Amino acid sequence: MNVFVMVDMEGISGICRRTQVISTEPHYQAARKLLTMDANACVEGCLAGGAKKIVVRDAHGSGFNFIWEDLHAGAEYIQGSSGRERMPNIDDFDGLILLGYHAMAGVPEAILEHTMSSAGWQNFYINGVKSGELAIDAGIAGDHGVPLLLVSGDDKVCKEAKKFFKDVITVEVKKGFDVEGGQLLPLPVAHERIRKGCEQACREYKRFKPYKIKKPVTMRLELVSRGRVPVHRPEVKIIDGRTYEVKARSVEEALRML
Amino acid sequence: MNVFVMVDMEGISGICCTKQTHFVEPEYQRARQYLAWDVNACLEGCMAGGARKIVVRDAHGRGFNFPLDMLDPRAEYIQGASAAGRMPNIGAFDGLILVGYHGMAGTAGAVIDHTWSYSWQNFYINGRKSGEIALEAGIAGENGVPVLMVSGDDKACREAKALLKDVITVQVKKGLDSEGAQLLSKARAHQLIREGAEQACRQYKRFKPCKFKAPVTMRLEMTTRNRIPDRPGVKVIDGRTYEVRARTVEQALNML
């Protein structure tokens, strides 16, 4: 089976502070190593679970966070911009893994909670359901018939995953106590959990169902500040001074319109 | 056999963003190691394929990117400028290898696509839209030396195949954007470079030099206005475009 892995940074084992996930901050370089270790644990697990082709996308910020030379030799890695598609050639894959993800904006005691942009996005809804990045990425893959197999991150993102996708495997590598604080598993334990979870996910991939969002897809975005609603674009429906809606035939298309 | 290796940076394994190729950026220092690893992988392959003398030119930017202490001691290295020609003494070599090359300016989905300088928009040799692969192949070719191998992303490989039918291409990444790629792992990329270079040197006799018909006409369209050189021999086409003509590719290039 083939598996596509999206890797964010806020839910990575050992990460609990903002200064670890911003490239210009002092703790970032050490956190890149943590990121690379989680990705490697995931690849090891996928290979053990029978995955043949593994593509891992560096999906945090501008997509330039992995330490390339330290990555596991058993996969290929997308870094930087992926062009038009958020998950290039996703049709070729049997499952999606979301590694190092985080809870949607506004979740109490969730480590580095946000949705897409912590500075820009306040509340976000897909077809009226308040959603975060889990739903966006599972929805994009789901539009291509690819199911979400596993989510890793803190306890809050695991809870969010279970609520949206009944059958998904969740790997909790830390407990959130605050936006910038949590109780962390020791790294070897966290990596072992990721390895085990990914192995199981790939072994059992046939039992998962793609997450299907009803069409047309309506996305409503409430921004954190005024003066940012794209008032000049005719395809955008203005709700109020900080909120607008778009409608499209697919999740990815709607996302592009925001 | 003797082989000359030109090394650019944008097509090196592990490189996917401009900031890795620019020496003022923090990520550049790490990327210099990537450059050295690709060079070493290439040299190992060349030696295994029977190469005796290997000269490697650091051809990115000002040519001062190699960390010399990391490089294989069995070759010699050209760094910095060269008034002795783009590939000094190239006539004494049996083949040219281009490591870490990239698609020409304007190629869709090519990692850091450009031709020579970011101020070049479109560039033609004898009416054919060309990039750096054609320039290097042409300079070596007019000295009777064929290109054996090109490494880089899928777009550089495609461009090499279109111009040099028989060339060996080593694809170490797939371009998804000018600032993004699907990268092979380090071990896999280096293995492919090693294998390609070994095959290239072993089979060097089967390759044909790339010949451009003389006189060579180069047409350059710049990205901005007011840059047309005011020199004899320059034919002004429009406010951003000019042409030069010379007996060889290298001479024409020097006139731009």
XYZ file of C-alpha atoms in Angstrom:
514
model
C 0.000 0.000 0.000
C 1.054 3.613 -0.504
C 0.788 6.252 2.173
C 0.958 10.044 2.127
C 2.114 11.775 5.298
C 1.505 15.436 6.112
C 3.747 16.747 8.885
C 2.952 19.847 10.882
C 5.075 21.082 13.768
C 2.909 22.104 16.719
C 1.937 18.535 17.582
C 5.434 17.052 17.302
C 6.827 15.138 20.298
C 8.744 17.467 22.599
C 7.250 20.682 21.254
C 5.212 22.940 23.549
C 6.314 26.532 22.858
C 5.858 29.079 20.114
C 9.612 29.729 19.954
C 10.123 26.130 18.792
C 8.001 26.456 15.672
C 9.104 29.818 14.221
C 12.254 29.648 12.101
C 13.809 32.855 13.420
C 13.381 31.945 17.098
C 16.154 30.482 19.279
C 14.551 27.098 20.023
C 13.636 26.352 16.433
C 16.824 24.598 15.269
C 16.584 22.042 18.068
C 12.884 21.565 17.339
C 13.672 20.732 13.694
C 15.505 17.697 14.996
C 12.425 16.665 16.981
C 10.348 17.080 13.829
C 12.734 14.948 11.798
C 12.725 12.233 14.489
C 8.919 12.024 14.510
C 8.895 11.796 10.699
C 11.459 8.990 10.831
C 9.490 7.072 13.470
C 6.448 7.377 11.226
C 8.307 6.097 8.139
C 9.704 3.162 10.128
C 6.216 2.246 11.306
C 4.723 2.559 7.817
C 7.425 0.304 6.351
C 6.835 -2.266 9.112
C 3.107 -2.121 8.352
C 3.659 -2.968 4.704
C 3.817 0.451 3.005
C 5.643 0.366 -0.336
C 5.593 3.997 -1.386
C 5.768 6.707 1.262
C 5.738 10.423 0.477
C 6.145 12.764 3.434
C 5.296 16.426 3.093
C 6.848 19.070 5.288
C 3.643 21.067 5.817
C 4.568 23.596 8.486
C 4.937 27.239 7.467
C 6.722 27.480 4.144
C 7.459 23.742 4.249
C 11.118 24.029 4.978
C 11.696 22.446 8.366
C 12.972 18.873 7.916
C 16.680 18.227 8.267
C 16.930 16.470 4.928
C 20.165 14.588 5.564
C 18.756 13.007 8.734
C 15.561 11.701 7.119
C 14.854 7.976 6.771
C 16.040 6.553 3.434
C 12.781 4.665 2.885
C 10.625 7.576 1.713
C 10.546 10.665 -0.508
C 10.057 14.089 0.983
C 8.227 17.178 -0.236
C 9.747 20.424 0.945
C 8.939 24.030 0.100
C 5.911 24.836 -2.028
C 3.995 21.893 -3.448
C 2.593 23.962 -6.307
C -1.145 23.999 -6.898
C -2.037 20.815 -5.027
C -1.769 20.615 -1.266
C -1.063 16.868 -1.524
C 0.439 16.257 -4.976
C -0.762 13.035 -6.679
C -2.845 12.071 -3.643
C -4.902 9.788 -5.934
C -1.967 7.357 -6.013
C -2.194 6.705 -2.269
C -4.246 4.390 -0.061
C -4.169 6.450 3.087
C -3.231 9.729 4.734
C -1.373 10.245 8.006
C -1.396 13.613 9.776
C 1.678 13.778 11.981
C 2.327 16.524 14.528
C -1.057 18.167 14.078
C -2.790 20.479 16.533
C -6.269 21.398 17.676
C -8.358 24.054 15.926
C -8.272 27.708 17.005
C -9.954 28.358 20.340
C -9.620 24.925 21.987
C -8.777 25.422 25.684
C -5.458 24.028 26.958
C -4.450 22.855 23.484
C -0.771 23.276 22.614
C -0.321 26.041 20.015
C -3.943 25.741 18.897
C -4.785 27.572 15.694
C -6.375 27.060 12.305
C -4.105 27.756 9.317
C -2.911 31.136 10.589
C -2.687 32.006 14.278
C -2.479 35.712 13.474
C -5.268 35.724 10.895
C -7.969 33.120 11.533
C -10.383 33.324 14.467
C -13.215 30.908 13.656
C -13.572 28.653 10.652
C -16.526 26.566 9.483
C -16.955 23.969 6.773
C -20.626 23.562 5.839
C -21.550 25.159 9.152
C -19.352 22.853 11.270
C -16.570 24.556 13.202
C -13.411 22.985 11.823
C -9.642 22.975 12.016
C -6.770 21.720 9.895
C -7.633 18.079 10.533
C -10.958 18.483 8.759
C -9.395 20.489 5.923
C -6.687 17.924 5.160
C -8.888 14.890 5.731
C -11.490 16.556 3.489
C -9.013 17.192 0.664
C -7.824 13.575 0.753
C -11.419 12.379 1.161
C -12.445 14.174 -2.042
C -9.913 11.892 -3.769
C -11.234 8.785 -1.998
C -8.249 8.575 0.336
C -9.028 7.907 4.020
C -7.313 9.403 7.041
C -5.566 6.598 8.932
C -3.788 8.260 11.833
C -3.360 11.553 13.663
C -0.565 12.359 16.117
C -0.310 15.339 18.460
C -1.509 16.384 21.884
C -4.591 15.026 23.679
C -6.762 17.842 22.294
C -6.024 17.140 18.645
C -6.599 13.436 19.307
C -9.988 14.272 20.801
C -10.821 16.465 17.798
C -9.786 13.634 15.463
C -11.996 11.102 17.243
C -14.944 13.477 17.046
C -14.602 14.025 13.292
C -13.407 10.562 12.210
C -14.750 7.712 14.324
C -12.351 5.026 13.112
C -9.091 6.993 13.007
C -6.037 5.888 15.004
C -4.779 8.587 17.361
C -1.302 8.802 18.854
C -1.072 11.123 21.844
C 2.512 12.257 22.425
C 1.732 14.970 24.997
C -1.020 16.430 27.154
C -1.819 20.110 26.652
C -2.070 22.284 29.776
C -1.911 25.640 28.064
C -1.329 27.178 24.631
C 2.351 27.151 25.548
C 2.763 24.241 27.893
C 2.130 20.550 28.327
C 3.173 17.249 29.817
C 5.513 15.590 27.334
C 6.247 11.917 26.849
C 9.939 11.008 26.867
C 11.111 10.969 23.247
C 11.761 7.211 22.972
C 8.265 6.494 24.280
C 6.670 9.024 21.937
C 8.587 7.639 18.944
C 7.640 4.073 19.837
C 3.961 5.059 20.002
C 4.208 6.746 16.593
C 5.980 3.704 15.133
C 3.395 1.290 16.522
C 0.463 3.476 15.476
C 1.735 3.918 11.921
C 2.455 0.221 11.583
C -1.104 -0.600 12.633
C -2.531 2.141 10.397
C -0.815 0.784 7.294
C -1.565 -2.831 8.140
C -5.277 -2.110 8.606
C -5.645 0.549 5.909
C -8.565 -1.182 4.214
C -10.905 -0.669 7.148
C -10.827 3.150 7.004
C -13.402 5.250 5.174
C -12.605 8.488 3.319
C -13.924 11.610 5.033
C -16.498 13.014 2.639
C -17.633 16.610 2.925
C -20.956 17.350 1.212
C -20.835 19.382 -2.023
C -20.929 22.221 -2.713
C -18.451 23.023 0.061
C -19.130 26.243 1.949
C -16.306 27.701 4.007
C -16.913 30.555 6.409
C -13.943 32.381 7.823
C -13.985 34.884 10.665
C -10.731 36.815 10.812
C -9.087 38.072 14.006
C -8.970 41.653 12.774
C -10.864 44.126 10.667
C -10.014 45.432 7.242
C -8.961 42.060 5.880
C -12.144 40.780 4.259
C -11.579 40.508 0.485
C -14.371 42.934 -0.416
C -13.329 43.310 -4.069
C -13.688 39.668 -5.080
C -17.118 38.945 -6.544
C -17.063 35.222 -5.637
C -16.787 36.057 -1.946
C -19.914 36.537 0.161
C -19.377 39.156 2.848
C -21.018 38.243 6.157
C -19.763 41.085 8.350
C -16.706 43.291 8.820
C -14.543 40.316 9.768
C -16.340 37.361 8.243
C -16.822 36.028 4.711
C -17.885 32.887 2.903
C -16.833 31.036 -0.218
C -18.474 28.127 -1.986
C -16.850 25.587 -4.324
C -17.071 22.050 -5.732
C -14.252 20.639 -3.643
C -12.513 21.266 -0.325
C -9.259 22.193 -2.019
C -10.971 24.601 -4.400
C -12.832 26.318 -1.563
C -9.604 26.579 0.431
C -7.867 28.269 -2.518
C -10.645 30.869 -2.652
C -10.106 32.044 0.945
C 39.774 8.695 -19.323
C 39.659 12.274 -18.033
C 36.476 13.976 -16.956
C 35.554 17.581 -16.272
C 32.727 18.219 -13.825
C 30.763 21.476 -13.634
C 28.765 21.883 -10.406
C 25.835 24.234 -10.007
C 23.737 24.433 -6.858
C 20.011 24.583 -7.669
C 19.841 20.969 -8.822
C 21.803 19.502 -5.908
C 20.115 16.730 -3.887
C 18.214 18.122 -0.906
C 17.946 21.647 -2.290
C 14.469 22.991 -3.019
C 14.473 26.706 -2.121
C 16.381 29.815 -3.235
C 17.507 30.588 0.306
C 19.631 27.429 0.296
C 21.612 28.685 -2.686
C 22.326 32.199 -1.525
C 25.410 32.654 0.666
C 23.955 35.322 2.967
C 21.167 33.031 4.140
C 21.607 30.797 7.203
C 20.369 27.715 5.305
C 23.172 28.140 2.761
C 25.853 26.714 5.059
C 23.983 23.445 5.410
C 23.373 23.336 1.657
C 27.121 23.634 0.971
C 27.446 20.239 2.605
C 24.783 18.887 0.258
C 26.863 20.248 -2.611
C 29.992 18.502 -1.348
C 28.128 15.203 -0.878
C 26.833 15.257 -4.464
C 30.319 16.049 -5.767
C 31.823 13.208 -3.737
C 29.149 10.771 -4.921
C 29.888 11.810 -8.508
C 33.635 11.362 -8.020
C 33.231 7.920 -6.517
C 31.209 6.938 -9.549
C 33.755 8.459 -11.964
C 36.642 6.611 -10.307
C 34.693 3.348 -10.356
C 33.976 3.967 -14.049
C 37.674 4.285 -14.872
C 38.333 8.045 -14.713
C 41.996 8.965 -14.116
C 42.028 12.728 -14.028
C 39.038 14.632 -12.674
C 38.741 18.396 -12.465
C 35.666 19.834 -10.771
C 34.569 23.429 -11.172
C 32.464 25.197 -8.567
C 30.160 26.953 -11.033
C 27.470 28.475 -8.812
C 27.503 32.239 -8.287
C 31.052 33.428 -7.778
C 32.282 29.842 -7.653
C 33.075 29.865 -3.996
C 30.706 27.305 -2.525
C 32.666 24.075 -2.027
C 33.762 23.286 1.527
C 37.183 22.089 0.364
C 37.862 20.094 3.534
C 34.873 17.850 2.783
C 35.826 17.003 -0.784
C 37.302 13.802 -2.181
C 41.104 14.219 -2.372
C 41.352 12.350 -5.678
C 40.229 15.315 -7.816
C 41.320 18.919 -8.296
C 38.934 21.770 -7.795
C 38.458 25.081 -9.568
C 37.008 27.799 -7.401
C 36.421 31.492 -8.012
C 36.755 33.218 -11.392
C 38.445 31.874 -14.499
C 39.908 34.182 -17.118
C 41.202 31.010 -18.796
C 37.760 30.168 -20.134
C 34.650 28.711 -18.606
C 36.147 25.219 -18.531
C 39.907 25.726 -18.549
C 41.806 23.272 -20.719
C 38.590 21.415 -21.562
C 40.124 20.052 -24.768
C 42.240 17.700 -22.633
C 39.157 15.904 -21.280
C 37.056 13.068 -22.672
C 33.753 14.092 -21.200
C 31.802 16.681 -19.231
C 29.440 15.986 -16.342
C 26.954 18.613 -15.142
C 26.025 18.097 -11.482
C 23.221 20.028 -9.784
C 21.871 21.759 -12.898
C 18.385 23.262 -13.288
C 15.658 23.987 -15.804
C 15.919 27.106 -17.989
C 14.130 30.343 -17.025
C 10.379 29.991 -17.373
C 10.139 26.189 -17.046
C 6.928 25.375 -15.150
C 7.359 23.366 -11.952
C 11.164 23.516 -12.108
C 13.095 24.084 -8.882
C 14.668 27.590 -8.990
C 14.372 27.786 -12.768
C 16.573 30.453 -14.331
C 19.129 31.003 -17.044
C 22.462 32.415 -15.923
C 21.080 35.379 -13.976
C 17.697 36.296 -12.554
C 17.832 39.301 -14.910
C 17.577 37.001 -17.947
C 14.017 36.443 -19.101
C 14.386 34.527 -22.375
C 17.559 33.322 -24.037
C 18.064 31.808 -27.498
C 21.031 30.165 -29.198
C 20.615 30.180 -32.984
C 16.881 30.744 -32.475
C 16.439 27.833 -30.066
C 15.277 28.742 -26.568
C 18.099 27.606 -24.307
C 19.288 27.344 -20.738
C 22.558 26.691 -18.991
C 22.701 23.048 -20.004
C 22.863 24.135 -23.660
C 25.525 26.754 -22.896
C 27.820 24.275 -21.150
C 27.163 21.550 -23.703
C 27.914 23.989 -26.503
C 31.188 25.224 -24.994
C 32.415 21.683 -24.339
C 31.057 20.543 -27.700
C 33.001 23.080 -29.746
C 36.111 21.672 -28.053
C 35.094 18.176 -29.102
C 33.972 17.137 -25.610
C 30.550 15.505 -25.087
C 28.231 15.863 -22.096
C 28.036 12.447 -20.447
C 25.651 13.063 -17.585
C 23.371 15.717 -16.079
C 21.943 15.621 -12.547
C 19.141 17.782 -11.166
C 15.359 17.796 -10.947
C 13.019 16.138 -13.453
C 12.813 19.354 -15.506
C 16.593 19.684 -15.909
C 16.715 16.009 -16.915
C 13.966 16.509 -19.481
C 15.719 19.575 -20.881
C 19.003 17.644 -21.134
C 17.327 14.755 -22.952
C 15.648 17.118 -25.422
C 18.993 18.668 -26.406
C 21.420 15.773 -25.919
C 19.627 12.594 -26.938
C 22.205 10.144 -25.597
C 23.011 11.829 -22.269
C 22.616 10.004 -18.940
C 20.258 11.876 -16.616
C 20.098 11.485 -12.848
C 16.901 12.796 -11.312
C 17.402 13.508 -7.611
C 14.122 15.375 -7.105
C 10.837 16.194 -8.760
C 10.081 19.896 -9.086
C 6.644 20.935 -7.820
C 7.219 24.678 -7.894
C 10.107 27.107 -8.357
C 10.420 26.918 -4.549
C 9.479 23.339 -3.760
C 10.198 19.738 -4.662
C 9.717 16.085 -3.855
C 13.196 15.083 -2.718
C 14.820 11.687 -2.794
C 16.420 10.711 0.498
C 20.126 11.410 0.853
C 21.181 7.770 0.501
C 19.037 7.186 -2.579
C 20.088 10.407 -4.335
C 23.770 9.727 -3.813
C 23.435 6.154 -4.972
C 21.843 7.305 -8.245
C 24.549 9.917 -8.823
C 27.268 7.350 -8.152
C 25.714 4.822 -10.517
C 25.103 7.417 -13.231
C 28.634 8.793 -13.079
C 30.145 5.305 -13.163
C 28.119 4.386 -16.224
C 28.948 7.730 -17.861
C 32.703 7.273 -17.516
C 32.638 3.607 -18.455
C 30.708 4.337 -21.660
C 32.274 7.702 -22.506
C 33.123 6.707 -26.071
C 29.497 6.416 -27.130
C 28.606 10.094 -26.541
C 28.647 12.780 -29.259
C 29.714 16.391 -28.664
C 26.916 18.967 -28.921
C 27.623 21.218 -31.914
C 25.982 24.586 -32.544
C 26.233 25.855 -36.104
C 28.689 28.740 -36.559
C 28.351 31.666 -36.504
C 26.551 31.399 -33.166
C 23.793 33.929 -32.612
C 22.624 34.565 -29.058
C 19.511 36.566 -28.328
C 18.862 37.752 -24.808
C 15.665 39.285 -23.479
C 16.229 40.873 -20.084
C 13.664 41.116 -17.289
C 14.015 44.882 -17.100
C 14.540 47.904 -19.322
C 17.627 50.128 -19.655
C 20.116 47.295 -19.472
C 21.016 46.870 -23.159
C 24.817 47.193 -23.440
C 26.036 50.090 -25.588
C 28.826 48.201 -27.363
C 29.834 47.512 -30.921
C 28.704 44.079 -32.011
C 25.438 44.333 -30.110
C 22.321 44.328 -32.243
C 19.430 45.978 -30.418
C 16.149 44.184 -31.023
C 13.910 46.136 -28.677
C 14.067 47.934 -25.319
C 14.849 44.731 -23.458
C 16.288 42.452 -26.108
C 19.579 42.266 -27.990
C 21.616 39.893 -30.091
C 25.279 39.059 -30.445
C 27.038 36.889 -32.998
C 30.397 35.109 -32.777
C 32.338 32.132 -34.107
C 31.860 30.058 -30.960
C 29.408 29.608 -28.098
C 31.965 30.756 -25.569
C 32.842 33.872 -27.556
C 29.192 34.769 -28.017
C 28.539 34.245 -24.298
C 31.417 36.559 -23.430
C 29.856 39.265 -25.596
C 26.578 39.304 -23.631
